[in-house]
PDB file of C-alpha atoms and ligand atoms in Angstrom:
ATOM      1  CA  UNK A   1     144.315 -63.553 100.118  1.00 79.00           C
ATOM      2  CA  UNK A   2     146.250 -65.469 102.548  1.00 85.00           C
ATOM      3  CA  UNK A   3     147.273 -68.930 101.550  1.00 89.00           C
ATOM      4  CA  UNK A   4     147.814 -70.791 105.085  1.00 89.00           C
ATOM      5  CA  UNK A   5     150.553 -74.159 103.401  1.00 94.00           C
ATOM      6  CA  UNK A   6     152.431 -71.346 101.741  1.00 98.00           C
ATOM      7  CA  UNK A   7     155.464 -69.761 103.737  1.00 98.00           C
ATOM      8  CA  UNK A   8     155.499 -66.316 101.588  1.00 98.00           C
ATOM      9  CA  UNK A   9     152.481 -65.315 102.594  1.00 97.00           C
ATOM     10  CA  UNK A  10     153.900 -66.857 106.047  1.00 97.00           C
ATOM     11  CA  UNK A  11     156.529 -64.052 105.575  1.00 98.00           C
ATOM     12  CA  UNK A  12     154.539 -61.318 104.289  1.00 98.00           C
ATOM     13  CA  UNK A  13     152.165 -62.224 107.809  1.00 96.00           C
ATOM     14  CA  UNK A  14     155.288 -61.979 109.595  1.00 96.00           C
ATOM     15  CA  UNK A  15     154.629 -65.284 111.371  1.00 96.00           C
ATOM     16  CA  UNK A  16     158.371 -66.623 109.355  1.00 97.00           C
ATOM     17  CA  UNK A  17     161.201 -64.648 110.110  1.00 98.00           C
ATOM     18  CA  UNK A  18     163.278 -63.097 106.976  1.00 98.00           C
ATOM     19  CA  UNK A  19     165.751 -60.685 106.087  1.00 98.00           C
ATOM     20  CA  UNK A  20     163.504 -57.893 105.202  1.00 98.00           C
ATOM     21  CA  UNK A  21     165.077 -55.161 102.635  1.00 98.00           C
ATOM     22  CA  UNK A  22     162.315 -52.954 101.974  1.00 98.00           C
ATOM     23  CA  UNK A  23     157.875 -53.039 102.707  1.00 98.00           C
ATOM     24  CA  UNK A  24     155.153 -50.659 101.773  1.00 98.00           C
ATOM     25  CA  UNK A  25     151.250 -52.255 102.226  1.00 98.00           C
ATOM     26  CA  UNK A  26     150.490 -53.458  99.252  1.00 98.00           C
ATOM     27  CA  UNK A  27     154.460 -55.206  98.440  1.00 98.00           C
ATOM     28  CA  UNK A  28     157.829 -56.976 100.611  1.00 98.00           C
ATOM     29  CA  UNK A  29     161.170 -57.284  99.577  1.00 98.00           C
ATOM     30  CA  UNK A  30     163.679 -59.911 101.621  1.00 98.00           C
ATOM     31  CA  UNK A  31     166.844 -61.110 100.802  1.00 98.00           C
ATOM     32  CA  UNK A  32     166.655 -65.010  99.595  1.00 98.00           C
ATOM     33  CA  UNK A  33     168.141 -67.373 101.860  1.00 98.00           C
ATOM     34  CA  UNK A  34     170.198 -69.268  99.572  1.00 98.00           C
ATOM     35  CA  UNK A  35     171.890 -66.431  97.487  1.00 98.00           C
ATOM     36  CA  UNK A  36     172.329 -67.535  93.694  1.00 97.00           C
ATOM     37  CA  UNK A  37     174.615 -63.113  93.522  1.00 97.00           C
ATOM     38  CA  UNK A  38     175.971 -61.520  95.746  1.00 96.00           C
ATOM     39  CA  UNK A  39     172.728 -59.960  96.628  1.00 97.00           C
ATOM     40  CA  UNK A  40     170.377 -61.968  95.826  1.00 98.00           C
ATOM     41  CA  UNK A  41     166.543 -59.911  97.075  1.00 98.00           C
ATOM     42  CA  UNK A  42     162.801 -61.115  96.140  1.00 99.00           C
ATOM     43  CA  UNK A  43     160.203 -59.038  96.242  1.00 99.00           C
ATOM     44  CA  UNK A  44     156.452 -60.381  96.712  1.00 98.00           C
ATOM     45  CA  UNK A  45     152.471 -59.087  96.547  1.00 98.00           C
ATOM     46  CA  UNK A  46     152.148 -59.403 100.497  1.00 98.00           C
ATOM     47  CA  UNK A  47     148.762 -61.262  98.701  1.00 97.00           C
ATOM     48  CA  UNK A  48     148.404 -64.975  98.080  1.00 97.00           C
ATOM     49  CA  UNK A  49     149.283 -65.229  94.083  1.00 97.00           C
ATOM     50  CA  UNK A  50     150.918 -68.589  93.264  1.00 98.00           C
ATOM     51  CA  UNK A  51     152.678 -67.275  89.443  1.00 98.00           C
ATOM     52  CA  UNK A  52     152.394 -65.261  86.821  1.00 98.00           C
ATOM     53  CA  UNK A  53     150.802 -67.703  84.234  1.00 98.00           C
ATOM     54  CA  UNK A  54     148.041 -67.016  86.760  1.00 98.00           C
ATOM     55  CA  UNK A  55     147.421 -63.100  86.053  1.00 98.00           C
ATOM     56  CA  UNK A  56     144.156 -62.201  84.502  1.00 98.00           C
ATOM     57  CA  UNK A  57     143.475 -58.659  83.024  1.00 98.00           C
ATOM     58  CA  UNK A  58     141.991 -57.372  86.572  1.00 97.00           C
ATOM     59  CA  UNK A  59     145.737 -57.905  88.562  1.00 98.00           C
ATOM     60  CA  UNK A  60     146.700 -55.499  85.694  1.00 96.00           C
ATOM     61  CA  UNK A  61     145.148 -52.473  88.232  1.00 94.00           C
ATOM     62  CA  UNK A  62     148.046 -53.578  90.715  1.00 97.00           C
ATOM     63  CA  UNK A  63     151.086 -54.921  88.387  1.00 98.00           C
ATOM     64  CA  UNK A  64     152.625 -51.322  87.489  1.00 98.00           C
ATOM     65  CA  UNK A  65     152.256 -50.585  91.751  1.00 98.00           C
ATOM     66  CA  UNK A  66     154.521 -53.677  91.206  1.00 98.00           C
ATOM     67  CA  UNK A  67     157.304 -53.288  89.357  1.00 98.00           C
ATOM     68  CA  UNK A  68     157.336 -49.466  91.114  1.00 98.00           C
ATOM     69  CA  UNK A  69     158.019 -52.135  94.648  1.00 98.00           C
ATOM     70  CA  UNK A  70     160.668 -53.737  93.173  1.00 98.00           C
ATOM     71  CA  UNK A  71     161.754 -49.810  91.977  1.00 98.00           C
ATOM     72  CA  UNK A  72     161.461 -49.123  95.420  1.00 98.00           C
ATOM     73  CA  UNK A  73     163.921 -51.568  97.208  1.00 98.00           C
ATOM     74  CA  UNK A  74     166.059 -51.576  94.340  1.00 98.00           C
ATOM     75  CA  UNK A  75     166.472 -48.311  95.571  1.00 98.00           C
ATOM     76  CA  UNK A  76     166.598 -48.975  98.691  1.00 98.00           C
ATOM     77  CA  UNK A  77     169.410 -50.641  98.496  1.00 97.00           C
ATOM     78  CA  UNK A  78     171.107 -48.471  96.708  1.00 97.00           C
ATOM     79  CA  UNK A  79     171.148 -50.794  93.792  1.00 96.00           C
ATOM     80  CA  UNK A  80     171.331 -49.197  90.020  1.00 91.00           C
ATOM     81  CA  UNK A  81     172.547 -52.510  87.833  1.00 96.00           C
ATOM     82  CA  UNK A  82     170.444 -55.243  88.720  1.00 97.00           C
ATOM     83  CA  UNK A  83     168.576 -58.350  86.545  1.00 97.00           C
ATOM     84  CA  UNK A  84     164.831 -59.171  87.318  1.00 98.00           C
ATOM     85  CA  UNK A  85     163.975 -62.660  86.741  1.00 98.00           C
ATOM     86  CA  UNK A  86     160.868 -64.160  87.193  1.00 98.00           C
ATOM     87  CA  UNK A  87     160.452 -67.878  87.722  1.00 98.00           C
ATOM     88  CA  UNK A  88     157.195 -69.454  85.716  1.00 98.00           C
ATOM     89  CA  UNK A  89     156.736 -73.289  86.458  1.00 98.00           C
ATOM     90  CA  UNK A  90     158.501 -76.355  87.921  1.00 98.00           C
ATOM     91  CA  UNK A  91     159.992 -76.204  84.617  1.00 98.00           C
ATOM     92  CA  UNK A  92     162.013 -73.347  85.371  1.00 98.00           C
ATOM     93  CA  UNK A  93     162.936 -73.922  88.718  1.00 97.00           C
ATOM     94  CA  UNK A  94     159.993 -72.261  90.254  1.00 98.00           C
ATOM     95  CA  UNK A  95     160.397 -73.897  93.791  1.00 98.00           C
ATOM     96  CA  UNK A  96     158.059 -71.503  95.693  1.00 98.00           C
ATOM     97  CA  UNK A  97     154.107 -71.133  94.391  1.00 98.00           C
ATOM     98  CA  UNK A  98     153.943 -67.348  95.555  1.00 98.00           C
ATOM     99  CA  UNK A  99     154.947 -64.747  92.988  1.00 98.00           C
ATOM    100  CA  UNK A 100     157.935 -63.429  93.805  1.00 98.00           C
ATOM    101  CA  UNK A 101     160.790 -61.341  91.589  1.00 98.00           C
ATOM    102  CA  UNK A 102     164.129 -62.418  92.342  1.00 98.00           C
ATOM    103  CA  UNK A 103     166.597 -58.964  91.996  1.00 98.00           C
ATOM    104  CA  UNK A 104     169.931 -59.808  91.709  1.00 98.00           C
ATOM    105  CA  UNK A 105     173.086 -57.938  91.964  1.00 97.00           C
ATOM    106  CA  UNK A 106     175.957 -59.788  90.363  1.00 93.00           C
ATOM    107  CA  UNK A 107     179.185 -56.636  90.989  1.00 81.00           C
ATOM    108  CA  UNK A 108     178.774 -56.955  94.541  1.00 61.00           C
TER     109      UNK A 108
HETATM  110  P1  5GP B 201     162.067 -69.797  92.753  1.00 92.68           P
HETATM  111  O1  5GP B 201     163.089 -70.990  92.715  1.00 92.68           O
HETATM  112  O2  5GP B 201     160.813 -70.643  93.213  1.00 92.68           O
HETATM  113  O3  5GP B 201     161.762 -68.915  91.385  1.00 92.68           O
HETATM  114  O4  5GP B 201     162.452 -68.588  94.543  1.00 92.68           O
HETATM  115  C1  5GP B 201     162.618 -69.402  95.253  1.00 92.68           C
HETATM  116  C2  5GP B 201     163.749 -68.511  96.590  1.00 92.68           C
HETATM  117  O5  5GP B 201     162.737 -69.029  97.361  1.00 92.68           O
HETATM  118  C3  5GP B 201     164.901 -70.060  96.433  1.00 92.68           C
HETATM  119  O6  5GP B 201     165.742 -68.285  95.454  1.00 92.68           O
HETATM  120  C4  5GP B 201     165.146 -70.265  97.826  1.00 92.68           C
HETATM  121  O7  5GP B 201     166.675 -69.818  98.243  1.00 92.68           O
HETATM  122  C5  5GP B 201     163.994 -68.640  98.415  1.00 92.68           C
HETATM  123  N1  5GP B 201     163.796 -69.385  99.300  1.00 92.68           N
HETATM  124  C6  5GP B 201     163.443 -70.646  99.625  1.00 92.68           C
HETATM  125  N2  5GP B 201     162.510 -70.450 101.254  1.00 92.68           N
HETATM  126  C7  5GP B 201     162.264 -69.618 101.787  1.00 92.68           C
HETATM  127  C8  5GP B 201     162.582 -69.315 102.652  1.00 92.68           C
HETATM  128  O8  5GP B 201     162.214 -69.316 103.777  1.00 92.68           O
HETATM  129  N3  5GP B 201     163.121 -67.835 103.313  1.00 92.68           N
HETATM  130  C9  5GP B 201     163.593 -66.837 102.305  1.00 92.68           C
HETATM  131  N4  5GP B 201     164.328 -65.709 102.904  1.00 92.68           N
HETATM  132  N5  5GP B 201     163.968 -67.545 101.307  1.00 92.68           N
HETATM  133  C10 5GP B 201     163.262 -68.709 100.938  1.00 92.68           C
HETATM  134 ZN1   ZN B 202     151.825 -67.323  99.639  1.00 92.68          ZN
END
């Protein structure tokens, strides 16, 4: 499902450009437009989910695949040491309400 007002849905669809790092049928990794670390990639499910706290037991079927997608994106980028961060809610700093993992490497 796609949210037509969501910029990450547009990136997932290919209608908004991004620097793609890795993708498969269900997940996409692309470089953050305003990197907060020497390497800063966002890993998203292609289907629209606003935020982590919207996940339910039904999502447990694909969440393991999401973890593996983060791992695959990191491997594609030759990263071994990195941080993974999810912001949840405006007061956490979440600006884009399409679930995304920040994949951050501070040592360039
Ligand atoms: P949040 O603060 O929601 O956890 O993180 C959203 C991230 O998306 C921010 O780091 C921001 O720089 C990035 N971002 C926002 N708009 C775009 C965009 O149009 N393209 C890309 N590649 N990154 C974006
Ligand atoms: Zn979306």
